[in-house]
Amino acid sequence: MLICSSLDEVRRREAALRCIASRVKEHGRTGLYDLSGLAGGFPVKKSDLAFLETYAGPAIFSESLQKEGKDHLGGEKVLAFNRTSAAILATIMALVEPGDEVLHYLPKLPSHPSIPRSVKIQGATYHEFDDLNDFKLSEKTSLVVITGSTMDHQVLPLADFERIIEIAHQQQIPVMVDDASGARLRTVIYQQPRALDMSADLVVTSTDKLMDGPRAGLMAGNTQLIDLIQAKANQFGLEAQPPVVAGIVRALEHFNPQRILDSINRKDALYQTVKEVVPGVEKTPTGIMISAENILKEITDSKDETHISEREAATLMAMILLKDHNLITIPAVGMPGVSATIRLDLAAQDAERMDNTQISHAISDALQRLKQIATDEEACLNILYE
Ligand SMILES: *Cc1c(COP(=O)(O)O)cnc(C)c1O
C-alpha cells in the first residue's frame, strides 16, 4: 500500500506544494500550468489595496458587489461568503428548524458534503434524490435544495429544474440552488436561464469556478431571505471579509464567458488526440477527464498483476504530470479524500498557454513513466512524497 491514510494524503499534498513553490522560484508563475479549473484568482487593482480595511472596505466595495452580483445572478440582494459551503451552512441555519426536513435534488448522486453536514448540525433530517419519481415533500419539509451542476459537472435538465421549483412552490417551500459551477456552466454552455430567473428563491455560486475570482461564495435572492441569512452569517463569522469582497467584485467585472465557449470546440480535438493514448478518456463540458479506474486499466495488462489501487495509480499520474510537466491537476494538490479523477479544464486561464499537442504529450509521457515505475515501490513513494 502506497497511500494508507489521510495523513499520507496530507504528505502528498505537501510534496506537491513544495514542487510548485520550487518551480515558481525558478521560473515564475508562467512555469506552471494549472488546468484544475479551480485556480481562482485575485484580480484586485492597485487602487483597491488602500481600502482593504474592516470598515472602509465594505463602504467602498459593497455598492459594486450589489451591482455586479445582481448582474451575474439576478435577484434583489447579494451577499458574499468565505466559501460556498459557508453560504449553504448560513442558509440552513437561518431557514431550517431542528426536526424539519431538507430535500435535495441533483442531477446525479452524491451531493457536495456541505449540504448534508449543514442539515445534520442543525438537527434536521435530510434526503437526496436524482430521480423525479422519488421526490416528495412532507409536512416537515422547510427547504428544498437543487444542485444545478454537480462537482463532476453533470447538469440538471431544464424540465426537472422547473418541475422541482414548481412542486416546492405549490407548498410555499423556499428553494435554494447550489449553482457553484452551474451559474456559469448551465447558462453559458447549456443556455439555461439563471436560477433566480426560474423563480428559485436563493442561489449561491463559487467565484473560483469557471471564473478567476477568489475561492468564495456569492449568494443572491429576495431581500427578506437574504437579510435573515446575513444575520446568521454575521453571528457565526461566515461572511466574506473586505479583501475577498474586493476580489469578487473585480472578478465579476472581468468575467468573460467567451473563454468557456472557446473551450467547447477545443476539447473535441483534445479528446480525439488523447483517446489514441488513453481509450477510456471522457469529455467534460469544458475539457476532458480520465477516471482513476481507467488509469489503472492502462497500466495493468491483466487483473492478477494489480498491486496498486485505482486511487494510487491516479495520484501517481497526477504527481508525475506535476513533477515532469508542471501541470497541476486536482489529485495532486487536493485535500485528503479529494476526487481521484484527473480532469483537465480548457476553460482554465493557463490553458491559453498550452496547446493540445503539448497536453496530450504530457499525458502520454506521464502514462509511460507510470507504467515503468508502477511495480517499483521505492520509486512510487519517491514520486508521491518527496
Ligand atoms: C465546489 C462546490 C461546493 C463548495 O464550494 P466551496 O468553495 O469548496 O465551499 C458546493 N457545491 C458544489 C456543487 C460544488 O461544486
CSV table of C-alpha atoms and ligand atoms in Angstrom, one decimal:
chain,number,residue,atom,x,y,z
A,1,MET,CA,0.0,0.0,0.0
A,2,LEU,CA,1.4,3.4,-1.1
A,3,ILE,CA,-1.4,5.6,0.3
A,4,CYS,CA,-2.7,4.3,3.6
A,5,SER,CA,-4.4,7.2,5.4
A,6,SER,CA,-5.4,10.9,5.2
A,7,LEU,CA,-2.1,11.6,6.8
A,8,ASP,CA,-0.4,10.2,3.7
A,9,GLU,CA,-2.6,12.4,1.6
A,10,VAL,CA,-1.5,15.4,3.6
A,11,ARG,CA,2.1,14.4,3.0
A,12,ARG,CA,1.4,14.0,-0.7
A,13,ARG,CA,-0.3,17.5,-0.9
A,14,GLU,CA,2.7,19.0,0.9
A,15,ALA,CA,5.1,17.3,-1.6
A,16,ALA,CA,3.0,18.8,-4.4
A,17,LEU,CA,3.1,22.3,-2.9
A,18,ARG,CA,6.9,22.1,-2.4
A,19,CYS,CA,7.3,21.1,-6.0
A,20,ILE,CA,5.1,24.1,-7.1
A,21,ALA,CA,7.0,26.5,-4.9
A,22,SER,CA,10.4,25.5,-6.2
A,23,ARG,CA,9.2,25.6,-9.8
A,24,VAL,CA,7.8,29.1,-9.3
A,25,LYS,CA,11.0,30.3,-7.6
A,26,GLU,CA,13.0,29.3,-10.6
A,27,HIS,CA,10.6,30.0,-13.5
A,28,GLY,CA,7.9,32.4,-12.1
A,29,ARG,CA,4.2,31.8,-12.3
A,30,THR,CA,4.3,31.1,-16.1
A,31,GLY,CA,6.4,28.0,-15.3
A,32,LEU,CA,3.2,26.3,-14.2
A,33,TYR,CA,0.1,25.2,-16.0
A,34,ASP,CA,-2.9,24.9,-13.7
A,35,LEU,CA,-5.6,23.1,-15.5
A,36,SER,CA,-7.6,22.1,-12.4
A,37,GLY,CA,-10.3,24.6,-13.3
A,38,LEU,CA,-10.2,25.7,-9.7
A,39,ALA,CA,-7.2,28.0,-9.9
A,40,GLY,CA,-9.3,31.0,-8.9
A,41,GLY,CA,-7.6,34.4,-8.9
A,42,PHE,CA,-7.5,37.7,-7.2
A,43,PRO,CA,-7.7,40.4,-9.8
A,44,VAL,CA,-7.7,43.4,-7.5
A,45,LYS,CA,-6.4,46.8,-8.7
A,46,LYS,CA,-3.6,48.7,-7.0
A,47,SER,CA,-6.0,51.4,-6.0
A,48,ASP,CA,-8.1,48.7,-4.1
A,49,LEU,CA,-5.3,48.0,-1.7
A,50,ALA,CA,-5.7,51.1,0.4
A,51,PHE,CA,-9.3,50.0,1.1
A,52,LEU,CA,-8.7,46.5,2.3
A,53,GLU,CA,-9.8,47.6,5.8
A,54,THR,CA,-12.5,46.4,8.1
A,55,TYR,CA,-14.9,49.3,7.9
A,56,ALA,CA,-13.8,51.5,5.0
A,57,GLY,CA,-13.7,48.3,2.8
A,58,PRO,CA,-17.3,47.4,3.0
A,59,ALA,CA,-18.3,51.0,2.4
A,60,ILE,CA,-16.3,51.1,-0.8
A,61,PHE,CA,-16.9,47.6,-2.2
A,62,SER,CA,-20.5,46.7,-1.2
A,63,GLU,CA,-22.1,49.0,-3.7
A,64,SER,CA,-20.2,47.4,-6.6
A,65,LEU,CA,-20.8,44.0,-5.1
A,66,GLN,CA,-24.5,44.6,-5.2
A,67,LYS,CA,-24.4,45.8,-8.8
A,68,GLU,CA,-22.0,43.2,-10.2
A,69,GLY,CA,-23.5,40.4,-8.2
A,70,LYS,CA,-27.1,41.1,-9.3
A,71,ASP,CA,-25.9,41.4,-12.9
A,72,HIS,CA,-24.4,38.0,-12.6
A,73,LEU,CA,-27.0,36.1,-10.6
A,74,GLY,CA,-30.2,38.3,-10.8
A,75,GLY,CA,-32.3,38.8,-7.6
A,76,GLU,CA,-32.8,41.7,-5.3
A,77,LYS,CA,-29.9,41.5,-2.9
A,78,VAL,CA,-26.4,39.9,-2.8
A,79,LEU,CA,-24.4,38.5,0.0
A,80,ALA,CA,-20.7,37.3,-0.1
A,81,PHE,CA,-19.4,34.4,2.0
A,82,ASN,CA,-16.0,32.9,2.8
A,83,ARG,CA,-17.0,29.8,0.8
A,84,THR,CA,-20.0,28.4,-1.0
A,85,SER,CA,-20.1,25.8,1.9
A,86,ALA,CA,-20.4,28.8,4.3
A,87,ALA,CA,-23.3,30.2,2.4
A,88,ILE,CA,-25.1,26.8,2.5
A,89,LEU,CA,-24.5,26.5,6.2
A,90,ALA,CA,-25.8,30.0,6.9
A,91,THR,CA,-28.9,29.4,4.8
A,92,ILE,CA,-29.8,26.2,6.5
A,93,MET,CA,-29.2,27.7,10.0
A,94,ALA,CA,-31.5,30.6,9.0
A,95,LEU,CA,-34.3,28.7,7.3
A,96,VAL,CA,-34.4,25.3,8.9
A,97,GLU,CA,-35.5,24.4,12.4
A,98,PRO,CA,-34.4,21.3,14.4
A,99,GLY,CA,-36.8,18.4,13.4
A,100,ASP,CA,-37.5,19.9,10.0
A,101,GLU,CA,-36.7,18.1,6.8
A,102,VAL,CA,-34.5,19.3,3.9
A,103,LEU,CA,-34.9,17.8,0.5
A,104,HIS,CA,-32.1,17.9,-2.1
A,105,TYR,CA,-32.5,17.2,-5.8
A,106,LEU,CA,-29.4,16.9,-8.0
A,107,PRO,CA,-28.6,15.5,-11.5
A,108,LYS,CA,-26.6,12.7,-10.1
A,109,LEU,CA,-25.7,11.5,-6.5
A,110,PRO,CA,-23.7,12.1,-4.4
A,111,SER,CA,-24.2,15.6,-3.2
A,112,HIS,CA,-21.5,18.1,-2.1
A,113,PRO,CA,-20.9,17.1,1.6
A,114,SER,CA,-21.6,20.7,2.8
A,115,ILE,CA,-25.3,20.2,2.3
A,116,PRO,CA,-25.9,17.0,4.4
A,117,ARG,CA,-23.4,18.2,7.0
A,118,SER,CA,-25.1,21.5,7.5
A,119,VAL,CA,-28.5,19.8,7.8
A,120,LYS,CA,-27.1,17.4,10.4
A,121,ILE,CA,-25.6,20.2,12.5
A,122,GLN,CA,-29.0,21.9,12.6
A,123,GLY,CA,-30.7,18.7,13.8
A,124,ALA,CA,-32.9,18.3,10.8
A,125,THR,CA,-33.4,15.3,8.5
A,126,TYR,CA,-32.0,15.1,5.0
A,127,HIS,CA,-33.0,13.2,1.8
A,128,GLU,CA,-31.3,13.5,-1.5
A,129,PHE,CA,-32.8,12.4,-4.9
A,130,ASP,CA,-31.7,12.1,-8.5
A,131,ASP,CA,-35.0,10.7,-9.8
A,132,LEU,CA,-38.0,12.9,-10.2
A,133,ASN,CA,-40.4,10.0,-9.3
A,134,ASP,CA,-38.9,9.7,-5.8
A,135,PHE,CA,-39.0,13.4,-5.0
A,136,LYS,CA,-41.9,14.0,-2.5
A,137,LEU,CA,-42.3,16.8,0.0
A,138,SER,CA,-43.6,16.1,3.5
A,139,GLU,CA,-45.2,18.3,6.2
A,140,LYS,CA,-41.8,18.7,7.7
A,141,THR,CA,-40.1,20.0,4.6
A,142,SER,CA,-38.9,23.5,5.2
A,143,LEU,CA,-36.2,23.9,2.5
A,144,VAL,CA,-35.7,22.4,-1.0
A,145,VAL,CA,-32.1,22.5,-2.3
A,146,ILE,CA,-31.3,22.0,-6.0
A,147,THR,CA,-27.8,21.4,-7.3
A,148,GLY,CA,-27.6,22.9,-10.8
A,149,SER,CA,-24.4,21.3,-11.8
A,150,THR,CA,-22.5,18.7,-9.7
A,151,MET,CA,-18.8,18.6,-8.7
A,152,ASP,CA,-18.3,16.4,-11.8
A,153,HIS,CA,-20.1,19.0,-13.9
A,154,GLN,CA,-23.3,16.9,-14.5
A,155,VAL,CA,-26.0,19.4,-15.3
A,156,LEU,CA,-29.7,19.2,-14.3
A,157,PRO,CA,-32.1,19.1,-17.3
A,158,LEU,CA,-34.2,22.3,-17.5
A,159,ALA,CA,-37.5,20.4,-17.3
A,160,ASP,CA,-36.5,18.8,-14.0
A,161,PHE,CA,-35.3,22.1,-12.6
A,162,GLU,CA,-38.6,23.8,-13.3
A,163,ARG,CA,-40.6,20.9,-12.0
A,164,ILE,CA,-38.8,20.8,-8.6
A,165,ILE,CA,-39.3,24.5,-8.2
A,166,GLU,CA,-43.0,24.2,-9.1
A,167,ILE,CA,-43.5,21.3,-6.6
A,168,ALA,CA,-41.8,23.3,-3.8
A,169,HIS,CA,-43.6,26.5,-4.5
A,170,GLN,CA,-47.0,24.8,-4.5
A,171,GLN,CA,-46.4,24.3,-0.8
A,172,GLN,CA,-44.7,27.7,-0.3
A,173,ILE,CA,-41.4,26.0,0.4
A,174,PRO,CA,-38.3,28.1,-0.4
A,175,VAL,CA,-35.8,26.8,-3.0
A,176,MET,CA,-32.1,27.3,-2.7
A,177,VAL,CA,-30.0,26.5,-5.8
A,178,ASP,CA,-26.4,25.3,-5.3
A,179,ASP,CA,-25.0,26.7,-8.6
A,180,ALA,CA,-21.3,26.5,-7.5
A,181,SER,CA,-20.2,25.9,-11.1
A,182,GLY,CA,-23.7,25.9,-12.6
A,183,ALA,CA,-24.2,29.6,-12.6
A,184,ARG,CA,-21.8,29.7,-15.5
A,185,LEU,CA,-21.8,26.2,-16.8
A,186,ARG,CA,-25.6,25.9,-17.1
A,187,THR,CA,-26.1,29.4,-18.5
A,188,VAL,CA,-23.1,29.7,-20.9
A,189,ILE,CA,-22.9,26.2,-22.2
A,190,TYR,CA,-26.4,24.8,-21.9
A,191,GLN,CA,-28.1,28.2,-22.3
A,192,GLN,CA,-30.4,27.5,-19.4
A,193,PRO,CA,-31.8,30.5,-17.5
A,194,ARG,CA,-30.3,31.8,-14.3
A,195,ALA,CA,-31.7,30.1,-11.2
A,196,LEU,CA,-33.4,33.2,-9.9
A,197,ASP,CA,-35.0,33.8,-13.4
A,198,MET,CA,-36.6,30.4,-13.0
A,199,SER,CA,-38.1,31.8,-9.7
A,200,ALA,CA,-35.8,30.0,-7.3
A,201,ASP,CA,-35.7,32.0,-4.0
A,202,LEU,CA,-31.9,31.8,-3.5
A,203,VAL,CA,-28.8,30.9,-5.5
A,204,VAL,CA,-25.2,30.5,-4.5
A,205,THR,CA,-22.1,30.3,-6.7
A,206,SER,CA,-18.4,29.7,-6.2
A,207,THR,CA,-16.4,32.7,-7.5
A,208,ASP,CA,-13.4,30.5,-8.4
A,209,LYS,CA,-15.2,28.0,-10.6
A,210,LEU,CA,-15.1,28.9,-14.3
A,211,MET,CA,-14.2,32.4,-13.3
A,212,ASP,CA,-11.0,33.9,-12.0
A,213,GLY,CA,-12.1,35.0,-8.5
A,214,PRO,CA,-11.1,34.1,-5.0
A,215,ARG,CA,-12.5,30.9,-3.5
A,216,ALA,CA,-15.6,32.4,-2.0
A,217,GLY,CA,-19.4,32.0,-2.2
A,218,LEU,CA,-21.7,34.6,-3.8
A,219,MET,CA,-25.4,34.4,-2.9
A,220,ALA,CA,-28.4,36.3,-4.3
A,221,GLY,CA,-32.1,36.2,-3.7
A,222,ASN,CA,-35.0,38.1,-2.3
A,223,THR,CA,-34.2,40.7,0.3
A,224,GLN,CA,-36.2,39.3,3.1
A,225,LEU,CA,-34.5,35.8,3.0
A,226,ILE,CA,-31.0,37.4,2.4
A,227,ASP,CA,-31.4,39.6,5.5
A,228,LEU,CA,-32.3,36.5,7.6
A,229,ILE,CA,-29.3,34.6,6.2
A,230,GLN,CA,-27.0,37.6,6.7
A,231,ALA,CA,-27.8,37.8,10.4
A,232,LYS,CA,-26.8,34.1,10.8
A,233,ALA,CA,-23.7,34.7,8.7
A,234,ASN,CA,-22.5,37.6,10.9
A,235,GLN,CA,-23.3,35.7,14.1
A,236,PHE,CA,-21.1,32.8,13.1
A,237,GLY,CA,-18.4,34.6,11.1
A,238,LEU,CA,-19.3,33.2,7.7
A,239,GLU,CA,-19.4,36.4,5.7
A,240,ALA,CA,-16.6,37.3,3.3
A,241,GLN,CA,-14.2,40.0,4.6
A,242,PRO,CA,-13.3,43.2,2.6
A,243,PRO,CA,-10.2,41.8,0.7
A,244,VAL,CA,-12.2,38.8,-0.5
A,245,VAL,CA,-15.1,41.1,-1.4
A,246,ALA,CA,-12.8,43.2,-3.5
A,247,GLY,CA,-11.5,40.1,-5.3
A,248,ILE,CA,-15.1,39.0,-6.0
A,249,VAL,CA,-16.1,42.4,-7.4
A,250,ARG,CA,-13.1,42.6,-9.7
A,251,ALA,CA,-13.5,39.0,-10.9
A,252,LEU,CA,-17.2,39.7,-11.7
A,253,GLU,CA,-16.2,42.8,-13.7
A,254,HIS,CA,-13.6,40.7,-15.6
A,255,PHE,CA,-15.8,37.7,-16.2
A,256,ASN,CA,-16.0,36.9,-19.9
A,257,PRO,CA,-18.0,33.8,-21.0
A,258,GLN,CA,-16.0,33.6,-24.2
A,259,ARG,CA,-13.2,31.6,-22.7
A,260,ILE,CA,-15.8,28.9,-21.6
A,261,LEU,CA,-17.3,28.9,-25.1
A,262,ASP,CA,-13.9,28.6,-26.7
A,263,SER,CA,-13.1,25.5,-24.6
A,264,ILE,CA,-16.1,23.6,-26.1
A,265,ASN,CA,-14.6,23.4,-29.6
A,266,ARG,CA,-11.1,22.9,-28.3
A,267,LYS,CA,-12.0,20.0,-26.1
A,268,ASP,CA,-13.3,17.8,-29.0
A,269,ALA,CA,-9.9,18.0,-30.7
A,270,LEU,CA,-8.1,17.3,-27.5
A,271,TYR,CA,-10.4,14.4,-26.7
A,272,GLN,CA,-9.7,12.8,-30.1
A,273,THR,CA,-5.9,13.1,-29.6
A,274,VAL,CA,-5.9,11.8,-26.1
A,275,LYS,CA,-8.2,8.9,-27.0
A,276,GLU,CA,-5.4,7.4,-29.0
A,277,VAL,CA,-3.3,7.2,-25.9
A,278,VAL,CA,-6.0,6.5,-23.3
A,279,PRO,CA,-9.1,4.9,-24.9
A,280,GLY,CA,-11.1,5.5,-21.7
A,281,VAL,CA,-10.7,9.3,-21.7
A,282,GLU,CA,-14.1,11.1,-21.3
A,283,LYS,CA,-15.3,14.6,-22.3
A,284,THR,CA,-16.5,17.1,-19.7
A,285,PRO,CA,-18.4,20.3,-20.6
A,286,THR,CA,-15.2,22.3,-20.8
A,287,GLY,CA,-12.4,19.7,-21.2
A,288,ILE,CA,-11.5,16.1,-20.6
A,289,MET,CA,-11.2,13.7,-17.7
A,290,ILE,CA,-9.6,10.3,-17.0
A,291,SER,CA,-11.0,8.3,-14.2
A,292,ALA,CA,-8.8,6.5,-11.7
A,293,GLU,CA,-10.3,3.2,-12.9
A,294,ASN,CA,-9.2,4.0,-16.5
A,295,ILE,CA,-5.7,5.0,-15.4
A,296,LEU,CA,-5.2,1.7,-13.5
A,297,LYS,CA,-6.6,-0.2,-16.5
A,298,GLU,CA,-4.0,1.5,-18.8
A,299,ILE,CA,-1.0,0.4,-16.7
A,300,THR,CA,-2.1,-3.2,-15.9
A,301,ASP,CA,-2.3,-5.9,-18.5
A,302,SER,CA,-4.3,-8.4,-16.5
A,303,LYS,CA,-6.1,-8.4,-13.2
A,304,ASP,CA,-3.7,-10.5,-11.2
A,305,GLU,CA,-0.9,-8.1,-11.9
A,306,THR,CA,-2.7,-5.3,-10.0
A,307,HIS,CA,-0.7,-4.3,-7.0
A,308,ILE,CA,-1.7,-0.7,-6.6
A,309,SER,CA,-5.2,0.7,-6.2
A,310,GLU,CA,-7.1,2.9,-8.6
A,311,ARG,CA,-6.6,5.9,-6.3
A,312,GLU,CA,-2.8,5.3,-6.0
A,313,ALA,CA,-2.5,5.0,-9.8
A,314,ALA,CA,-4.4,8.2,-10.4
A,315,THR,CA,-2.5,10.1,-7.7
A,316,LEU,CA,0.8,8.9,-9.1
A,317,MET,CA,-0.2,10.0,-12.5
A,318,ALA,CA,-1.2,13.5,-11.2
A,319,MET,CA,2.1,13.8,-9.3
A,320,ILE,CA,4.1,12.8,-12.5
A,321,LEU,CA,2.1,15.4,-14.5
A,322,LEU,CA,3.1,18.0,-11.9
A,323,LYS,CA,6.8,17.0,-11.5
A,324,ASP,CA,7.7,16.2,-15.1
A,325,HIS,CA,5.3,18.6,-16.9
A,326,ASN,CA,4.4,21.3,-14.4
A,327,LEU,CA,0.8,20.6,-15.0
A,328,ILE,CA,-1.5,21.0,-11.9
A,329,THR,CA,-4.5,18.7,-11.5
A,330,ILE,CA,-6.7,18.1,-8.5
A,331,PRO,CA,-5.5,14.6,-7.4
A,332,ALA,CA,-2.0,16.1,-6.8
A,333,VAL,CA,-2.9,19.2,-4.9
A,334,GLY,CA,-6.4,18.4,-3.4
A,335,MET,CA,-7.2,17.9,0.3
A,336,PRO,CA,-7.4,14.4,1.7
A,337,GLY,CA,-10.4,12.5,0.3
A,338,VAL,CA,-10.4,14.6,-2.9
A,339,SER,CA,-11.7,13.0,-6.2
A,340,ALA,CA,-9.1,10.9,-7.9
A,341,THR,CA,-10.3,11.8,-11.4
A,342,ILE,CA,-7.8,13.6,-13.5
A,343,ARG,CA,-9.7,16.5,-15.0
A,344,LEU,CA,-8.1,18.9,-17.5
A,345,ASP,CA,-10.2,22.1,-17.8
A,346,LEU,CA,-9.7,24.0,-21.0
A,347,ALA,CA,-11.6,27.0,-19.6
A,348,ALA,CA,-8.8,27.5,-17.2
A,349,GLN,CA,-6.7,30.6,-17.7
A,350,ASP,CA,-3.5,28.7,-18.1
A,351,ALA,CA,-5.0,26.6,-20.9
A,352,GLU,CA,-4.3,29.5,-23.2
A,353,ARG,CA,-0.6,29.0,-22.8
A,354,MET,CA,-0.6,25.3,-23.6
A,355,ASP,CA,-1.7,23.7,-26.9
A,356,ASN,CA,-3.5,20.4,-27.4
A,357,THR,CA,-0.3,18.6,-28.6
A,358,GLN,CA,1.6,19.7,-25.5
A,359,ILE,CA,-1.2,18.4,-23.3
A,360,SER,CA,-1.5,15.1,-25.0
A,361,HIS,CA,2.2,14.6,-25.0
A,362,ALA,CA,2.3,15.3,-21.3
A,363,ILE,CA,-0.4,12.7,-20.7
A,364,SER,CA,1.2,10.1,-22.9
A,365,ASP,CA,4.7,10.6,-21.3
A,366,ALA,CA,3.3,10.5,-17.8
A,367,LEU,CA,1.4,7.3,-18.5
A,368,GLN,CA,4.6,5.8,-20.0
A,369,ARG,CA,6.6,6.7,-16.9
A,370,LEU,CA,3.8,5.4,-14.6
A,371,LYS,CA,3.9,2.1,-16.4
A,372,GLN,CA,7.6,1.9,-15.9
A,373,ILE,CA,7.6,2.6,-12.2
A,374,ALA,CA,4.3,1.1,-11.0
A,375,THR,CA,6.0,-2.1,-9.7
A,376,ASP,CA,8.9,-0.2,-8.1
A,377,GLU,CA,7.6,0.7,-4.7
A,378,GLU,CA,10.6,2.9,-3.9
A,379,ALA,CA,10.2,5.0,-7.0
A,380,CYS,CA,6.4,5.3,-6.4
A,381,LEU,CA,7.0,6.5,-2.8
A,382,ASN,CA,9.5,9.0,-4.0
A,383,ILE,CA,7.1,10.5,-6.6
A,384,LEU,CA,4.3,10.7,-4.0
A,385,TYR,CA,6.1,12.1,-1.0
A,386,GLU,CA,9.5,13.6,-1.9
B,1,LIG,C1,-17.4,23.4,-5.2
B,1,LIG,C2,-18.8,23.1,-4.8
B,1,LIG,C3,-19.3,23.4,-3.5
B,1,LIG,C4,-18.4,24.0,-2.4
B,1,LIG,O1,-17.6,25.1,-2.7
B,1,LIG,P1,-16.5,25.5,-1.6
B,1,LIG,O2,-15.9,26.8,-2.1
B,1,LIG,O3,-15.5,24.5,-1.6
B,1,LIG,O4,-17.2,25.7,-0.3
B,1,LIG,C5,-20.6,23.2,-3.2
B,1,LIG,N1,-21.4,22.5,-4.1
B,1,LIG,C6,-21.0,22.2,-5.3
B,1,LIG,C7,-21.9,21.6,-6.3
B,1,LIG,C8,-19.7,22.4,-5.7
B,1,LIG,O5,-19.2,22.1,-6.9
